[in-house]
PDB file of C-alpha atoms in Angstrom:
ATOM      1  CA  ASN N   1      -1.377 -57.112  -3.945  1.00  0.00           C
ATOM      2  CA  ILE N   2      -2.056 -56.019  -7.448  1.00  0.00           C
ATOM      3  CA  ASN N   3      -1.215 -57.610 -10.507  1.00  0.00           C
ATOM      4  CA  GLY N   4      -0.993 -56.022 -14.160  1.00  0.00           C
ATOM      5  CA  GLN N   5      -4.161 -57.361 -15.476  1.00  0.00           C
ATOM      6  CA  GLN N   6      -5.912 -55.239 -12.514  1.00  0.00           C
ATOM      7  CA  LEU N   7      -3.639 -51.728 -13.724  1.00  0.00           C
ATOM      8  CA  ALA N   8      -5.178 -52.460 -16.592  1.00  0.00           C
ATOM      9  CA  LYS N   9      -8.766 -51.655 -15.135  1.00  0.00           C
ATOM     10  CA  TYR N  10      -7.355 -48.428 -14.052  1.00  0.00           C
ATOM     11  CA  PHE N  11      -5.334 -46.975 -16.962  1.00  0.00           C
ATOM     12  CA  PRO N  12      -5.492 -47.189 -20.928  1.00  0.00           C
ATOM     13  CA  VAL N  13      -2.935 -50.072 -22.030  1.00  0.00           C
ATOM     14  CA  GLU N  14      -0.915 -48.394 -24.817  1.00  0.00           C
ATOM     15  CA  LYS N  15       2.248 -49.818 -26.619  1.00  0.00           C
ATOM     16  CA  PHE N  16       5.776 -48.360 -24.994  1.00  0.00           C
ATOM     17  CA  ARG N  17       6.607 -45.116 -26.877  1.00  0.00           C
ATOM     18  CA  GLY N  18      10.504 -45.752 -26.110  1.00  0.00           C
ATOM     19  CA  ASP N  19      12.795 -48.236 -27.666  1.00  0.00           C
ATOM     20  CA  ASN N  20      14.944 -49.264 -24.415  1.00  0.00           C
ATOM     21  CA  VAL N  21      14.855 -52.843 -22.791  1.00  0.00           C
ATOM     22  CA  TRP N  22      17.303 -53.656 -20.800  1.00  0.00           C
ATOM     23  CA  GLU N  23      19.169 -57.191 -20.549  1.00  0.00           C
ATOM     24  CA  THR N  24      22.790 -57.984 -19.143  1.00  0.00           C
ATOM     25  CA  ASP N  25      24.674 -60.715 -17.914  1.00  0.00           C
ATOM     26  CA  LYS N  26      22.920 -61.117 -14.682  1.00  0.00           C
ATOM     27  CA  THR N  27      19.315 -61.014 -16.225  1.00  0.00           C
ATOM     28  CA  ARG N  28      17.510 -64.631 -16.528  1.00  0.00           C
ATOM     29  CA  LYS N  29      13.975 -63.669 -17.651  1.00  0.00           C
ATOM     30  CA  ARG N  30      12.241 -60.517 -17.817  1.00  0.00           C
ATOM     31  CA  GLN N  31       8.440 -59.942 -18.154  1.00  0.00           C
ATOM     32  CA  VAL N  32       5.947 -56.876 -18.537  1.00  0.00           C
ATOM     33  CA  MET N  33       3.742 -56.741 -16.195  1.00  0.00           C
ATOM     34  CA  PHE N  34       2.195 -53.637 -17.508  1.00  0.00           C
ATOM     35  CA  GLU N  35       2.445 -50.529 -20.309  1.00  0.00           C
ATOM     36  CA  THR N  36       1.194 -47.383 -21.170  1.00  0.00           C
ATOM     37  CA  SER N  37       2.899 -44.948 -23.961  1.00  0.00           C
ATOM     38  CA  ARG N  38       5.490 -43.209 -21.607  1.00  0.00           C
ATOM     39  CA  LEU N  39       5.946 -46.721 -18.595  1.00  0.00           C
ATOM     40  CA  ARG N  40       6.543 -49.662 -18.619  1.00  0.00           C
ATOM     41  CA  LEU N  41       6.974 -51.950 -15.612  1.00  0.00           C
ATOM     42  CA  GLU N  42       8.635 -55.183 -15.691  1.00  0.00           C
ATOM     43  CA  MET N  43       9.145 -57.713 -13.491  1.00  0.00           C
ATOM     44  CA  HIS N  44      12.714 -59.488 -13.775  1.00  0.00           C
ATOM     45  CA  SER N  45      14.599 -62.545 -12.829  1.00  0.00           C
ATOM     46  CA  VAL N  46      17.911 -61.727 -12.184  1.00  0.00           C
ATOM     47  CA  GLU N  47      21.304 -63.475 -10.707  1.00  0.00           C
ATOM     48  CA  ILE N  48      23.890 -61.299  -8.995  1.00  0.00           C
ATOM     49  CA  ASN N  49      27.269 -62.494  -6.860  1.00  0.00           C
ATOM     50  CA  HIS N  50      25.406 -66.396  -7.380  1.00  0.00           C
ATOM     51  CA  ASN N  51      22.048 -65.055  -5.538  1.00  0.00           C
ATOM     52  CA  LYS N  52      18.653 -65.409  -7.195  1.00  0.00           C
ATOM     53  CA  ILE N  53      15.844 -62.669  -7.265  1.00  0.00           C
ATOM     54  CA  ASP N  54      13.091 -63.321  -8.520  1.00  0.00           C
ATOM     55  CA  ASP N  55      11.023 -60.311  -8.036  1.00  0.00           C
ATOM     56  CA  TRP N  56      13.195 -57.400  -9.059  1.00  0.00           C
ATOM     57  CA  LEU N  57      10.888 -54.598 -10.538  1.00  0.00           C
ATOM     58  CA  PHE N  58      12.449 -52.676 -13.287  1.00  0.00           C
ATOM     59  CA  VAL N  59      10.970 -49.704 -14.839  1.00  0.00           C
ATOM     60  CA  GLU N  60      11.563 -48.073 -18.409  1.00  0.00           C
ATOM     61  CA  ILE N  61      10.738 -44.666 -19.144  1.00  0.00           C
ATOM     62  CA  PRO N  62      10.880 -43.557 -22.372  1.00  0.00           C
ATOM     63  CA  ASN N  63      14.843 -41.856 -22.687  1.00  0.00           C
ATOM     64  CA  GLN N  64      15.588 -38.552 -22.696  1.00  0.00           C
ATOM     65  CA  ILE N  65      17.307 -35.202 -23.189  1.00  0.00           C
ATOM     66  CA  ASN N  66      17.797 -31.755 -21.238  1.00  0.00           C
ATOM     67  CA  VAL N  67      19.423 -28.759 -22.834  1.00  0.00           C
ATOM     68  CA  LEU N  68      21.491 -25.864 -21.129  1.00  0.00           C
ATOM     69  CA  VAL N  69      21.218 -23.229 -23.917  1.00  0.00           C
ATOM     70  CA  GLU N  70      23.019 -19.681 -24.329  1.00  0.00           C
ATOM     71  CA  PHE N  71      21.169 -17.310 -26.157  1.00  0.00           C
ATOM     72  CA  ARG N  72      23.076 -13.677 -27.038  1.00  0.00           C
ATOM     73  CA  GLY N  73      24.994 -14.354 -23.656  1.00  0.00           C
ATOM     74  CA  GLN N  74      22.263 -15.348 -21.497  1.00  0.00           C
ATOM     75  CA  PHE N  75      21.160 -18.489 -20.371  1.00  0.00           C
ATOM     76  CA  LEU N  76      17.273 -19.827 -20.718  1.00  0.00           C
ATOM     77  CA  VAL N  77      15.584 -21.638 -18.357  1.00  0.00           C
ATOM     78  CA  PHE N  78      11.982 -22.645 -17.237  1.00  0.00           C
ATOM     79  CA  ASN N  79      10.850 -21.171 -13.753  1.00  0.00           C
ATOM     80  CA  GLN N  80       8.174 -23.816 -13.507  1.00  0.00           C
ATOM     81  CA  THR N  81       5.872 -25.939 -11.051  1.00  0.00           C
ATOM     82  CA  LYS N  82       5.722 -30.117 -10.853  1.00  0.00           C
ATOM     83  CA  TYR N  83       3.283 -32.194  -9.716  1.00  0.00           C
ATOM     84  CA  GLY N  84       6.404 -34.396  -7.864  1.00  0.00           C
ATOM     85  CA  LEU N  85       7.707 -31.202  -6.772  1.00  0.00           C
ATOM     86  CA  LYS N  86       6.777 -28.721  -3.544  1.00  0.00           C
ATOM     87  CA  GLY N  87       6.966 -25.178  -4.804  1.00  0.00           C
ATOM     88  CA  TRP N  88       8.825 -23.866  -8.244  1.00  0.00           C
ATOM     89  CA  SER N  89      11.598 -24.993  -9.550  1.00  0.00           C
ATOM     90  CA  LEU N  90      14.097 -23.345 -12.629  1.00  0.00           C
ATOM     91  CA  ALA N  91      14.364 -26.449 -14.994  1.00  0.00           C
ATOM     92  CA  PRO N  92      16.625 -26.675 -18.106  1.00  0.00           C
ATOM     93  CA  VAL N  93      14.931 -27.191 -21.826  1.00  0.00           C
ATOM     94  CA  GLY N  94      14.109 -30.693 -21.775  1.00  0.00           C
ATOM     95  CA  GLY N  95      11.589 -33.917 -23.133  1.00  0.00           C
ATOM     96  CA  TYR N  96      11.076 -37.698 -24.378  1.00  0.00           C
ATOM     97  CA  ILE N  97      13.022 -38.828 -27.642  1.00  0.00           C
ATOM     98  CA  GLU N  98      11.038 -40.170 -30.065  1.00  0.00           C
ATOM     99  CA  PRO N  99      11.112 -44.510 -31.349  1.00  0.00           C
ATOM    100  CA  GLY N 100      14.190 -43.835 -34.109  1.00  0.00           C
ATOM    101  CA  GLU N 101      15.592 -40.895 -33.339  1.00  0.00           C
ATOM    102  CA  THR N 102      19.212 -40.125 -31.866  1.00  0.00           C
ATOM    103  CA  PRO N 103      19.636 -38.169 -28.401  1.00  0.00           C
ATOM    104  CA  GLN N 104      20.937 -35.243 -30.620  1.00  0.00           C
ATOM    105  CA  GLU N 105      18.156 -34.934 -32.832  1.00  0.00           C
ATOM    106  CA  ALA N 106      15.665 -35.054 -29.829  1.00  0.00           C
ATOM    107  CA  ALA N 107      18.095 -31.785 -28.317  1.00  0.00           C
ATOM    108  CA  VAL N 108      17.952 -30.336 -31.611  1.00  0.00           C
ATOM    109  CA  ARG N 109      14.378 -30.919 -32.116  1.00  0.00           C
ATOM    110  CA  GLU N 110      13.575 -29.796 -28.248  1.00  0.00           C
ATOM    111  CA  LEU N 111      14.889 -26.530 -28.357  1.00  0.00           C
ATOM    112  CA  ASN N 112      13.190 -25.693 -31.705  1.00  0.00           C
ATOM    113  CA  GLU N 113      10.020 -26.848 -30.446  1.00  0.00           C
ATOM    114  CA  GLU N 114      10.518 -24.835 -27.239  1.00  0.00           C
ATOM    115  CA  LEU N 115      12.273 -21.571 -27.385  1.00  0.00           C
ATOM    116  CA  GLN N 116      12.345 -21.637 -31.843  1.00  0.00           C
ATOM    117  CA  LEU N 117      16.019 -22.129 -31.284  1.00  0.00           C
ATOM    118  CA  VAL N 118      18.537 -23.410 -33.437  1.00  0.00           C
ATOM    119  CA  ALA N 119      21.979 -23.736 -31.884  1.00  0.00           C
ATOM    120  CA  GLY N 120      25.432 -22.417 -33.478  1.00  0.00           C
ATOM    121  CA  ALA N 121      26.851 -25.287 -31.769  1.00  0.00           C
ATOM    122  CA  LEU N 122      25.657 -28.301 -29.800  1.00  0.00           C
ATOM    123  CA  HIS N 123      28.186 -29.187 -26.679  1.00  0.00           C
ATOM    124  CA  TYR N 124      27.432 -32.941 -26.019  1.00  0.00           C
ATOM    125  CA  LEU N 125      28.153 -33.493 -21.912  1.00  0.00           C
ATOM    126  CA  GLY N 126      27.511 -36.734 -21.286  1.00  0.00           C
ATOM    127  CA  THR N 127      24.163 -39.891 -20.771  1.00  0.00           C
ATOM    128  CA  PHE N 128      23.417 -41.001 -17.666  1.00  0.00           C
ATOM    129  CA  ARG N 129      21.339 -44.207 -15.868  1.00  0.00           C
ATOM    130  CA  VAL N 130      17.985 -42.282 -13.838  1.00  0.00           C
ATOM    131  CA  ASP N 131      18.046 -45.028 -10.797  1.00  0.00           C
ATOM    132  CA  VAL N 132      21.012 -47.713 -11.019  1.00  0.00           C
ATOM    133  CA  ASN N 133      18.491 -50.297  -9.471  1.00  0.00           C
ATOM    134  CA  ARG N 134      15.399 -49.780 -11.149  1.00  0.00           C
ATOM    135  CA  GLY N 135      16.122 -47.965 -14.719  1.00  0.00           C
ATOM    136  CA  CYS N 136      13.488 -45.086 -14.953  1.00  0.00           C
ATOM    137  CA  GLY N 137      15.635 -44.748 -19.024  1.00  0.00           C
ATOM    138  CA  GLN N 138      18.220 -42.929 -19.412  1.00  0.00           C
ATOM    139  CA  VAL N 139      19.318 -38.753 -19.304  1.00  0.00           C
ATOM    140  CA  SER N 140      21.763 -37.260 -22.264  1.00  0.00           C
ATOM    141  CA  LEU N 141      23.084 -33.852 -21.385  1.00  0.00           C
ATOM    142  CA  TYR N 142      23.744 -31.186 -23.804  1.00  0.00           C
ATOM    143  CA  LEU N 143      25.246 -27.411 -23.990  1.00  0.00           C
ATOM    144  CA  ALA N 144      23.825 -25.205 -26.785  1.00  0.00           C
ATOM    145  CA  ALA N 145      25.641 -22.163 -27.636  1.00  0.00           C
ATOM    146  CA  ASN N 146      25.672 -19.361 -30.060  1.00  0.00           C
ATOM    147  CA  CYS N 147      21.659 -20.190 -30.929  1.00  0.00           C
ATOM    148  CA  LYS N 148      19.691 -17.939 -32.685  1.00  0.00           C
ATOM    149  CA  LYS N 149      16.089 -17.448 -33.404  1.00  0.00           C
ATOM    150  CA  ILE N 150      14.197 -18.973 -36.390  1.00  0.00           C
ATOM    151  CA  LYS N 151      10.868 -18.604 -37.616  1.00  0.00           C
ATOM    152  CA  HIS N 152       8.528 -21.120 -36.134  1.00  0.00           C
ATOM    153  CA  GLU N 153       5.183 -22.401 -35.828  1.00  0.00           C
ATOM    154  CA  LEU N 154       4.437 -22.682 -32.069  1.00  0.00           C
ATOM    155  CA  LEU N 155       3.404 -26.399 -30.897  1.00  0.00           C
ATOM    156  CA  ASP N 156       1.080 -26.549 -27.992  1.00  0.00           C
ATOM    157  CA  SER N 157       2.468 -28.093 -25.091  1.00  0.00           C
ATOM    158  CA  ASP N 158       1.685 -31.197 -23.568  1.00  0.00           C
ATOM    159  CA  ASP N 159       2.942 -29.836 -20.480  1.00  0.00           C
ATOM    160  CA  LEU N 160       0.092 -29.267 -17.805  1.00  0.00           C
ATOM    161  CA  GLU N 161       1.906 -27.352 -15.279  1.00  0.00           C
ATOM    162  CA  ILE N 162       2.906 -23.498 -15.162  1.00  0.00           C
ATOM    163  CA  HIS N 163       6.380 -22.231 -16.555  1.00  0.00           C
ATOM    164  CA  ASP N 164       7.590 -19.001 -17.741  1.00  0.00           C
ATOM    165  CA  LEU N 165      10.902 -18.370 -19.476  1.00  0.00           C
ATOM    166  CA  LYS N 166      13.936 -16.602 -18.107  1.00  0.00           C
ATOM    167  CA  SER N 167      17.028 -15.389 -19.070  1.00  0.00           C
ATOM    168  CA  LEU N 168      19.569 -15.513 -16.135  1.00  0.00           C
ATOM    169  CA  SER N 169      23.264 -14.181 -16.685  1.00  0.00           C
ATOM    170  CA  TYR N 170      26.472 -16.441 -16.560  1.00  0.00           C
ATOM    171  CA  LYS N 171      27.077 -15.335 -12.542  1.00  0.00           C
ATOM    172  CA  GLN N 172      22.983 -15.757 -11.990  1.00  0.00           C
ATOM    173  CA  LEU N 173      23.018 -19.194 -13.256  1.00  0.00           C
ATOM    174  CA  LYS N 174      25.996 -20.292 -11.494  1.00  0.00           C
ATOM    175  CA  GLU N 175      24.230 -18.748  -7.977  1.00  0.00           C
ATOM    176  CA  SER N 176      21.065 -20.298  -8.754  1.00  0.00           C
ATOM    177  CA  TYR N 177      22.758 -23.674  -9.206  1.00  0.00           C
ATOM    178  CA  ALA N 178      24.703 -22.721  -5.788  1.00  0.00           C
ATOM    179  CA  ARG N 179      21.553 -22.595  -3.843  1.00  0.00           C
ATOM    180  CA  SER N 180      20.174 -25.657  -5.652  1.00  0.00           C
ATOM    181  CA  ALA N 181      17.305 -24.019  -7.288  1.00  0.00           C
ATOM    182  CA  PHE N 182      17.057 -26.885 -10.050  1.00  0.00           C
ATOM    183  CA  GLN N 183      15.345 -29.329  -8.357  1.00  0.00           C
ATOM    184  CA  GLU N 184      15.079 -32.370  -9.740  1.00  0.00           C
ATOM    185  CA  VAL N 185      18.542 -34.114 -10.087  1.00  0.00           C
ATOM    186  CA  LYS N 186      18.983 -34.509 -13.823  1.00  0.00           C
ATOM    187  CA  TRP N 187      18.285 -30.750 -14.087  1.00  0.00           C
ATOM    188  CA  THR N 188      20.702 -30.263 -11.685  1.00  0.00           C
ATOM    189  CA  ALA N 189      23.510 -32.442 -13.412  1.00  0.00           C
ATOM    190  CA  THR N 190      22.876 -30.557 -16.916  1.00  0.00           C
ATOM    191  CA  VAL N 191      23.489 -27.044 -15.766  1.00  0.00           C
ATOM    192  CA  GLY N 192      26.258 -28.806 -13.468  1.00  0.00           C
ATOM    193  CA  LEU N 193      28.344 -30.007 -15.720  1.00  0.00           C
ATOM    194  CA  GLY N 194      27.039 -27.366 -18.332  1.00  0.00           C
ATOM    195  CA  LEU N 195      28.682 -25.261 -15.898  1.00  0.00           C
ATOM    196  CA  ASN N 196      31.687 -27.468 -16.014  1.00  0.00           C
ATOM    197  CA  ALA N 197      32.395 -27.201 -19.859  1.00  0.00           C
ATOM    198  CA  LEU N 198      31.973 -23.625 -19.844  1.00  0.00           C
ATOM    199  CA  ALA N 199      34.706 -23.179 -17.870  1.00  0.00           C
ATOM    200  CA  GLU N 200      37.143 -25.294 -19.721  1.00  0.00           C
ATOM    201  CA  ASN N 201      35.485 -22.695 -22.159  1.00  0.00           C
ATOM    202  CA  GLU N 202      38.973 -23.295 -24.738  1.00  0.00           C
ATOM    203  CA  ARG N 203      39.164 -26.553 -24.731  1.00  0.00           C
ATOM    204  CA  VAL N 204      35.443 -26.786 -24.925  1.00  0.00           C
ATOM    205  CA  TYR N 205      35.411 -24.033 -27.717  1.00  0.00           C
ATOM    206  CA  ARG N 206      37.698 -26.372 -30.179  1.00  0.00           C
ATOM    207  CA  ALA N 207      35.880 -29.394 -29.848  1.00  0.00           C
ATOM    208  CA  MET N 208      32.938 -27.634 -30.719  1.00  0.00           C
ATOM    209  CA  SER N 209      34.296 -26.133 -33.715  1.00  0.00           C
ATOM    210  CA  SER N 210      35.795 -29.353 -35.563  1.00  0.00           C
ATOM    211  CA  LYS N 211      31.858 -30.591 -35.793  1.00  0.00           C
ATOM    212  CA  PHE N 212      29.971 -26.944 -36.014  1.00  0.00           C
ATOM    213  CA  LYS N 213      30.243 -23.416 -37.362  1.00  0.00           C
ATOM    214  CA  LEU N 214      30.843 -21.776 -34.260  1.00  0.00           C
ATOM    215  CA  SER N 215      30.589 -17.782 -34.256  1.00  0.00           C
ATOM    216  CA  THR N 216      33.509 -16.236 -32.911  1.00  0.00           C
ATOM    217  CA  LYS N 217      30.630 -14.349 -30.666  1.00  0.00           C
ATOM    218  CA  PHE N 218      30.274 -17.572 -27.752  1.00  0.00           C
ATOM    219  CA  ARG N 219      33.036 -16.609 -25.291  1.00  0.00           C
ATOM    220  CA  MET N 220      32.874 -17.615 -21.148  1.00  0.00           C
ATOM    221  CA  ILE N 221      30.923 -14.677 -19.813  1.00  0.00           C
ATOM    222  CA  THR N 222      32.379 -13.689 -16.138  1.00  0.00           C
TER     223      THR N 222
END
């Protein structure tokens, strides 16, 4: 068994970067065991259906966003490697939400930083818990349509893995989704919900038009 003090010998102890704190009417006590800037390990005491559990391990990581990006009738995704995956995977734009930042602000920032694009319309697809028992933060998903290139200094990425930018047609995106080319469940959800929104394009167009100045160039691509 290893406790928080022992973990601190192996990892630098830093203040957790996220705003998340999870407590419900089932939570009786919560104790932070260990934290770094991107992870906080907690031990919760919970009561569920009159059963008390004193060693419920709960993990917080900063909340995240993912964005399916449409640019000039194509969909921009990364082909990349990740430590937790075997081989390559397609992936949408994504990143952590910074402290004090809203999910929508994070989506706009990541789109700017990763692709130097600004969205003509940003459609919200939903916010979801990553792991319903152990936490692991929440992810908010978006579809960015009618994106335009902006002049922006390319920022250094803290992503250590290799990634290449790919441009997919609507048909290629559907085929990639169907063959599980997006290997992380958050990425798969982003693309699946984005495709569903595109299939209901007339409704989405009206919803986005009410909040954003949307170019008439955005139409469903068959």
